Amino acid sequence: MGITHNQLLAMLAVVDCGTFEKAAGRLNLTQSTITKRIQELEASMGFLVFDRSKRQAILTPQGEQFTNLSRETVASFEKLASFNSDAKVISTQVRLGVTEISSLTWLPKFLEISLANDPSTQFDLTIDMSRNLHSSLEDGDLDIIVVPEMPFQSNAHMQKIAAVELSLIGKPGLIPAGNKVEISQLQEFEFISQGKASGFSKSIRDWFSNYGLNTRNSVSVDSLHAMVGLAVAGRGVCIAPRDYLVPLIESGRVVEILTTPSLPNMNYCVVHYTSPHEALFSRVANDIRSAADFTKPYFI
């Protein structure tokens, strides 16, 4: 009984995801199917690929060597499969997840350029809160995500793509114009922030906590637009990417509240895991890194 392409894909998915269960989710298969394919592969090769004494899917020494060769084989197969009988490139779908700020700035232009340069690569988009995107990537439901910097598994490929400047805004009259506010004084203000699924808001809360500031009793919304809109209406203050806020600040509808110390920058990253589509995902991640400009709202 010879080895098959599907068996190799199952094995690589287990290696990249860490468990049989997550590999099944990534490949949209049942866990029993993944187990069967691995067992058939091991029977064909005559050695165990995974150490069954461990809770995680840990490769045996032979399994590790075999995995490296398998990646090369799968990559070669994909090159062969990328041409049909008319030598036309077959469309490849990439499941890309981003947060709202990406969809309002660099993403539309990136998709436009990508379609023109490589019509064979199609994007299945998800726009959601960063922690939800993180979970979807871990579960194999997304291929690549762009989120604020946060912890990932050690086998994740993570590239920093931008350091986004932040600004605190509120309705005019909240503080005397031009005055700086000590971080401790912000305890007096009603904060508008995104919910628990937002890595952006969590990073801000963590930074505030270093100065003894607790904003847990804030107004919570899921949308950046809604958050800024409530600040314009005087419902409270909010923190958002500064370049996104410049038109509102310049129009006088809100004021920028300067703090001591100054707010930190927010690092955004593009993240994917090693997979049988490694060459494609790495290329897309590099293209995103080149295109991601959070300073220019697409609709202005």
Coordinates of C-alpha atoms in Angstrom, one line a residue:
M1 CA 0.0 0.0 0.0
G2 CA 1.6 3.3 -1.1
I3 CA 1.5 6.6 0.5
T4 CA -1.0 9.2 -0.8
H5 CA -1.1 13.0 -1.1
N6 CA -4.0 13.1 1.4
Q7 CA -2.0 11.2 3.9
L8 CA 0.8 13.7 3.7
L9 CA -1.6 16.6 4.0
A10 CA -3.1 15.1 7.1
M11 CA 0.3 14.5 8.7
L12 CA 1.5 18.0 7.9
A13 CA -1.7 19.5 9.3
V14 CA -1.2 17.6 12.6
V15 CA 2.4 18.8 12.8
D16 CA 1.5 22.5 12.1
C17 CA -1.7 22.5 14.3
G18 CA -0.2 20.5 17.2
T19 CA -3.1 18.1 17.7
F20 CA -5.2 15.7 15.6
E21 CA -8.4 17.7 16.6
K22 CA -7.1 21.0 15.3
A23 CA -5.7 19.4 12.1
A24 CA -9.2 18.0 11.4
G25 CA -10.7 21.5 11.8
R26 CA -8.1 22.9 9.4
L27 CA -8.8 20.3 6.7
N28 CA -12.5 20.2 7.4
L29 CA -12.4 16.5 8.1
T30 CA -13.4 14.4 11.1
Q31 CA -10.7 13.5 13.7
S32 CA -11.2 9.8 13.0
T33 CA -10.4 10.5 9.3
I34 CA -7.1 12.2 10.2
T35 CA -6.2 9.3 12.6
K36 CA -6.9 6.7 9.9
R37 CA -4.8 8.5 7.3
I38 CA -1.9 8.8 9.7
Q39 CA -2.2 5.1 10.7
E40 CA -2.2 4.1 7.0
L41 CA 0.8 6.3 6.3
E42 CA 2.7 4.8 9.2
A43 CA 1.8 1.3 8.1
S44 CA 3.1 2.1 4.6
M45 CA 6.4 3.6 5.8
G46 CA 7.0 1.0 8.5
F47 CA 7.7 3.4 11.4
L48 CA 5.8 5.7 13.7
V49 CA 5.6 9.3 12.7
F50 CA 4.2 10.5 16.0
D51 CA 5.1 9.5 19.6
R52 CA 1.8 8.2 21.0
S53 CA 3.0 8.5 24.6
K54 CA 2.6 12.3 24.5
R55 CA -0.6 14.3 24.7
Q56 CA 0.6 16.6 22.0
A57 CA 1.4 15.4 18.5
I58 CA 5.2 15.1 18.9
L59 CA 7.3 13.8 16.0
T60 CA 9.6 10.8 16.4
P61 CA 13.1 11.3 15.0
Q62 CA 12.2 9.4 11.9
G63 CA 8.9 11.3 11.7
E64 CA 10.8 14.6 11.8
Q65 CA 13.0 13.7 8.9
F66 CA 10.1 12.3 7.0
T67 CA 8.1 15.5 7.5
N68 CA 10.8 17.7 6.0
L69 CA 10.8 15.5 2.8
S70 CA 7.0 15.5 2.8
R71 CA 6.9 19.3 2.7
E72 CA 9.1 19.3 -0.4
T73 CA 6.9 16.6 -2.0
V74 CA 3.6 18.4 -1.3
A75 CA 5.1 21.7 -2.6
S76 CA 6.1 20.0 -5.8
F77 CA 2.6 18.5 -6.1
E78 CA 1.1 21.9 -5.8
K79 CA 3.2 23.2 -8.6
L80 CA 2.0 20.4 -10.8
A81 CA -1.6 20.9 -9.8
S82 CA -1.5 24.6 -10.5
F83 CA -1.9 23.9 -14.2
N84 CA -5.0 22.5 -15.9
S85 CA -5.1 20.9 -19.3
D86 CA -4.9 24.3 -21.0
A87 CA -1.9 25.3 -18.9
K88 CA -4.0 27.9 -17.0
V89 CA -3.3 28.6 -13.4
I90 CA -6.0 27.2 -11.1
S91 CA -7.5 29.6 -8.6
T92 CA -6.2 29.3 -5.1
Q93 CA -8.2 30.7 -2.1
V94 CA -6.5 32.3 0.9
R95 CA -8.7 32.8 4.1
L96 CA -7.6 36.2 5.3
G97 CA -8.8 37.8 8.6
V98 CA -8.3 41.4 9.5
T99 CA -9.6 43.9 12.1
E100 CA -11.8 46.9 11.2
I101 CA -9.0 49.4 11.0
S102 CA -7.3 47.4 8.2
S103 CA -10.6 47.3 6.2
L104 CA -10.8 51.1 6.5
T105 CA -7.2 51.8 5.4
W106 CA -4.9 49.5 3.4
L107 CA -7.0 46.4 2.7
P108 CA -9.2 47.6 -0.3
K109 CA -6.1 48.8 -2.2
F110 CA -4.2 45.7 -1.4
L111 CA -7.0 43.5 -2.8
E112 CA -7.2 45.6 -5.9
I113 CA -3.5 45.4 -6.6
S114 CA -3.4 41.6 -5.7
L115 CA -6.2 40.9 -8.2
A116 CA -4.4 42.8 -10.9
N117 CA -1.0 41.1 -10.3
D118 CA -2.2 37.6 -9.5
P119 CA -5.8 36.8 -10.5
S120 CA -5.2 33.1 -9.5
T121 CA -5.1 34.0 -5.8
Q122 CA -8.6 34.7 -4.4
F123 CA -9.2 36.0 -0.8
D124 CA -12.0 34.8 1.5
L125 CA -12.2 37.7 3.9
T126 CA -13.2 37.8 7.6
I127 CA -13.4 41.1 9.4
D128 CA -13.6 40.6 13.2
M129 CA -12.1 41.4 16.6
S130 CA -8.5 40.4 16.9
R131 CA -8.9 37.8 19.6
N132 CA -11.6 36.1 17.5
L133 CA -9.3 36.1 14.5
H134 CA -6.5 34.6 16.8
S135 CA -8.9 31.8 17.7
S136 CA -9.9 31.1 14.1
L137 CA -6.2 30.9 13.1
E138 CA -5.4 28.5 15.9
D139 CA -8.4 26.4 15.0
G140 CA -7.5 26.3 11.3
D141 CA -10.4 28.3 10.1
L142 CA -8.2 31.1 8.8
D143 CA -4.9 31.0 6.9
I144 CA -3.5 34.5 7.6
I145 CA -4.5 37.2 10.0
V146 CA -3.5 40.9 10.6
V147 CA -3.9 41.8 14.3
P148 CA -2.2 43.9 17.0
E149 CA 0.8 42.1 18.5
M150 CA -0.1 39.3 20.9
P151 CA 1.2 35.9 22.0
F152 CA 1.1 33.0 19.5
Q153 CA 2.3 29.4 19.5
S154 CA 6.0 29.0 18.9
N155 CA 5.6 27.7 15.4
A156 CA 3.7 30.8 14.2
H157 CA 5.3 33.0 11.5
M158 CA 4.8 36.5 12.7
Q159 CA 6.0 39.7 11.0
K160 CA 5.6 43.2 12.4
I161 CA 4.1 45.4 9.6
A162 CA 3.4 48.7 11.3
A163 CA 3.7 50.7 14.5
V164 CA 0.4 52.7 14.6
E165 CA 0.3 56.0 16.5
L166 CA -2.6 56.3 18.9
S167 CA -4.6 59.3 20.1
L168 CA -7.0 59.9 23.0
I169 CA -10.0 62.1 21.9
G170 CA -13.0 63.6 23.5
K171 CA -15.6 66.3 22.9
P172 CA -14.3 69.9 23.0
G173 CA -14.5 71.4 26.5
L174 CA -13.5 68.3 28.4
I175 CA -10.1 69.8 29.4
P176 CA -8.5 73.2 28.8
A177 CA -7.1 73.4 25.3
G178 CA -3.4 72.5 25.1
N179 CA -3.1 71.1 28.6
K180 CA -1.6 67.7 29.2
V181 CA -3.3 65.2 31.4
E182 CA -1.5 62.9 33.9
I183 CA -2.5 59.2 33.2
S184 CA -3.8 59.0 36.8
Q185 CA -6.3 61.8 36.0
L186 CA -8.0 59.8 33.3
Q187 CA -9.7 57.8 36.1
E188 CA -12.2 60.7 36.1
F189 CA -13.3 60.1 32.5
E190 CA -15.8 57.7 31.0
F191 CA -14.0 55.5 28.6
I192 CA -15.4 54.0 25.3
S193 CA -13.6 50.9 24.2
Q194 CA -14.0 47.8 22.2
G195 CA -15.1 44.6 24.0
K196 CA -13.1 41.7 25.5
A197 CA -12.5 40.2 22.0
S198 CA -10.5 43.2 21.0
G199 CA -6.7 42.7 21.3
F200 CA -6.4 46.5 20.6
S201 CA -8.4 47.4 23.7
K202 CA -6.7 44.7 25.9
S203 CA -3.3 46.2 25.0
I204 CA -4.5 49.6 26.1
R205 CA -6.0 48.3 29.3
D206 CA -2.8 46.4 30.1
W207 CA -0.7 49.6 29.5
F208 CA -3.0 51.6 31.7
S209 CA -2.8 49.0 34.5
N210 CA 1.0 49.6 34.7
Y211 CA 0.0 53.1 35.9
G212 CA -2.7 51.9 38.3
L213 CA -5.5 53.0 36.0
N214 CA -8.6 50.8 35.8
T215 CA -11.0 51.4 32.9
R216 CA -13.1 48.3 33.3
N217 CA -16.3 50.3 33.9
S218 CA -16.1 51.8 30.4
V219 CA -18.7 51.8 27.6
S220 CA -18.0 48.8 25.4
V221 CA -18.8 48.5 21.7
D222 CA -17.7 46.2 18.9
S223 CA -17.1 48.8 16.2
L224 CA -14.3 51.4 15.8
H225 CA -16.8 53.6 13.9
A226 CA -19.3 53.4 16.8
M227 CA -16.6 54.0 19.4
V228 CA -15.5 57.2 17.7
G229 CA -19.1 58.3 17.1
L230 CA -19.9 58.0 20.8
A231 CA -16.9 60.1 21.6
V232 CA -18.0 62.8 19.1
A233 CA -21.4 62.8 20.8
G234 CA -19.8 63.4 24.2
R235 CA -20.5 60.0 25.7
G236 CA -16.9 59.7 26.8
V237 CA -13.3 59.5 25.6
C238 CA -11.7 56.9 23.4
I239 CA -8.4 55.8 22.0
A240 CA -8.0 55.1 18.3
P241 CA -5.3 55.2 15.6
R242 CA -4.4 58.9 15.3
D243 CA -4.3 59.1 11.5
Y244 CA -7.9 57.8 11.4
L245 CA -8.9 60.6 13.7
V246 CA -7.1 63.5 12.0
P247 CA -10.2 64.7 10.0
L248 CA -12.3 64.9 13.1
I249 CA -9.5 66.6 15.1
E250 CA -8.9 69.2 12.4
S251 CA -12.6 69.9 12.0
G252 CA -12.9 70.7 15.7
R253 CA -15.5 68.1 16.3
V254 CA -13.2 66.4 18.9
V255 CA -10.1 67.5 20.7
E256 CA -6.9 65.4 21.1
I257 CA -6.1 64.9 24.8
L258 CA -2.4 64.8 25.3
T259 CA -1.2 62.6 28.2
T260 CA 1.9 62.3 30.4
P261 CA 3.4 59.8 29.7
S262 CA 2.4 59.7 26.0
L263 CA 0.3 56.8 24.7
P264 CA 2.3 53.9 23.3
N265 CA 2.3 52.9 19.6
M266 CA 0.3 49.8 18.7
N267 CA 2.3 47.2 16.8
Y268 CA 0.3 45.3 14.1
C269 CA 1.5 42.0 12.7
V270 CA 0.7 39.6 9.9
V271 CA 0.6 36.0 11.2
H272 CA 0.3 32.5 9.7
Y273 CA 1.3 29.0 10.6
T274 CA 3.5 26.6 8.6
S275 CA 1.4 24.6 6.2
P276 CA 1.5 22.7 3.0
H277 CA 0.8 26.0 1.3
E278 CA 3.8 27.6 3.0
A279 CA 5.2 29.3 -0.2
L280 CA 1.8 30.9 -1.0
F281 CA 1.2 32.1 2.6
S282 CA 4.7 33.5 2.9
R283 CA 4.3 35.4 -0.3
V284 CA 1.0 36.9 0.7
A285 CA 2.3 37.8 4.1
N286 CA 5.2 39.6 2.5
D287 CA 2.8 41.4 0.1
I288 CA 0.7 42.5 3.1
R289 CA 3.8 43.8 4.9
S290 CA 4.7 45.9 1.9
A291 CA 1.1 47.2 1.4
A292 CA -0.1 47.8 4.9
D293 CA -0.4 51.5 5.5
F294 CA -2.6 52.4 8.4
T295 CA -2.1 56.2 8.0
K296 CA -4.4 56.7 5.0
P297 CA -8.2 56.0 5.3
Y298 CA -9.3 54.4 2.0
F299 CA -12.5 56.4 1.8
I300 CA -10.9 59.9 2.0

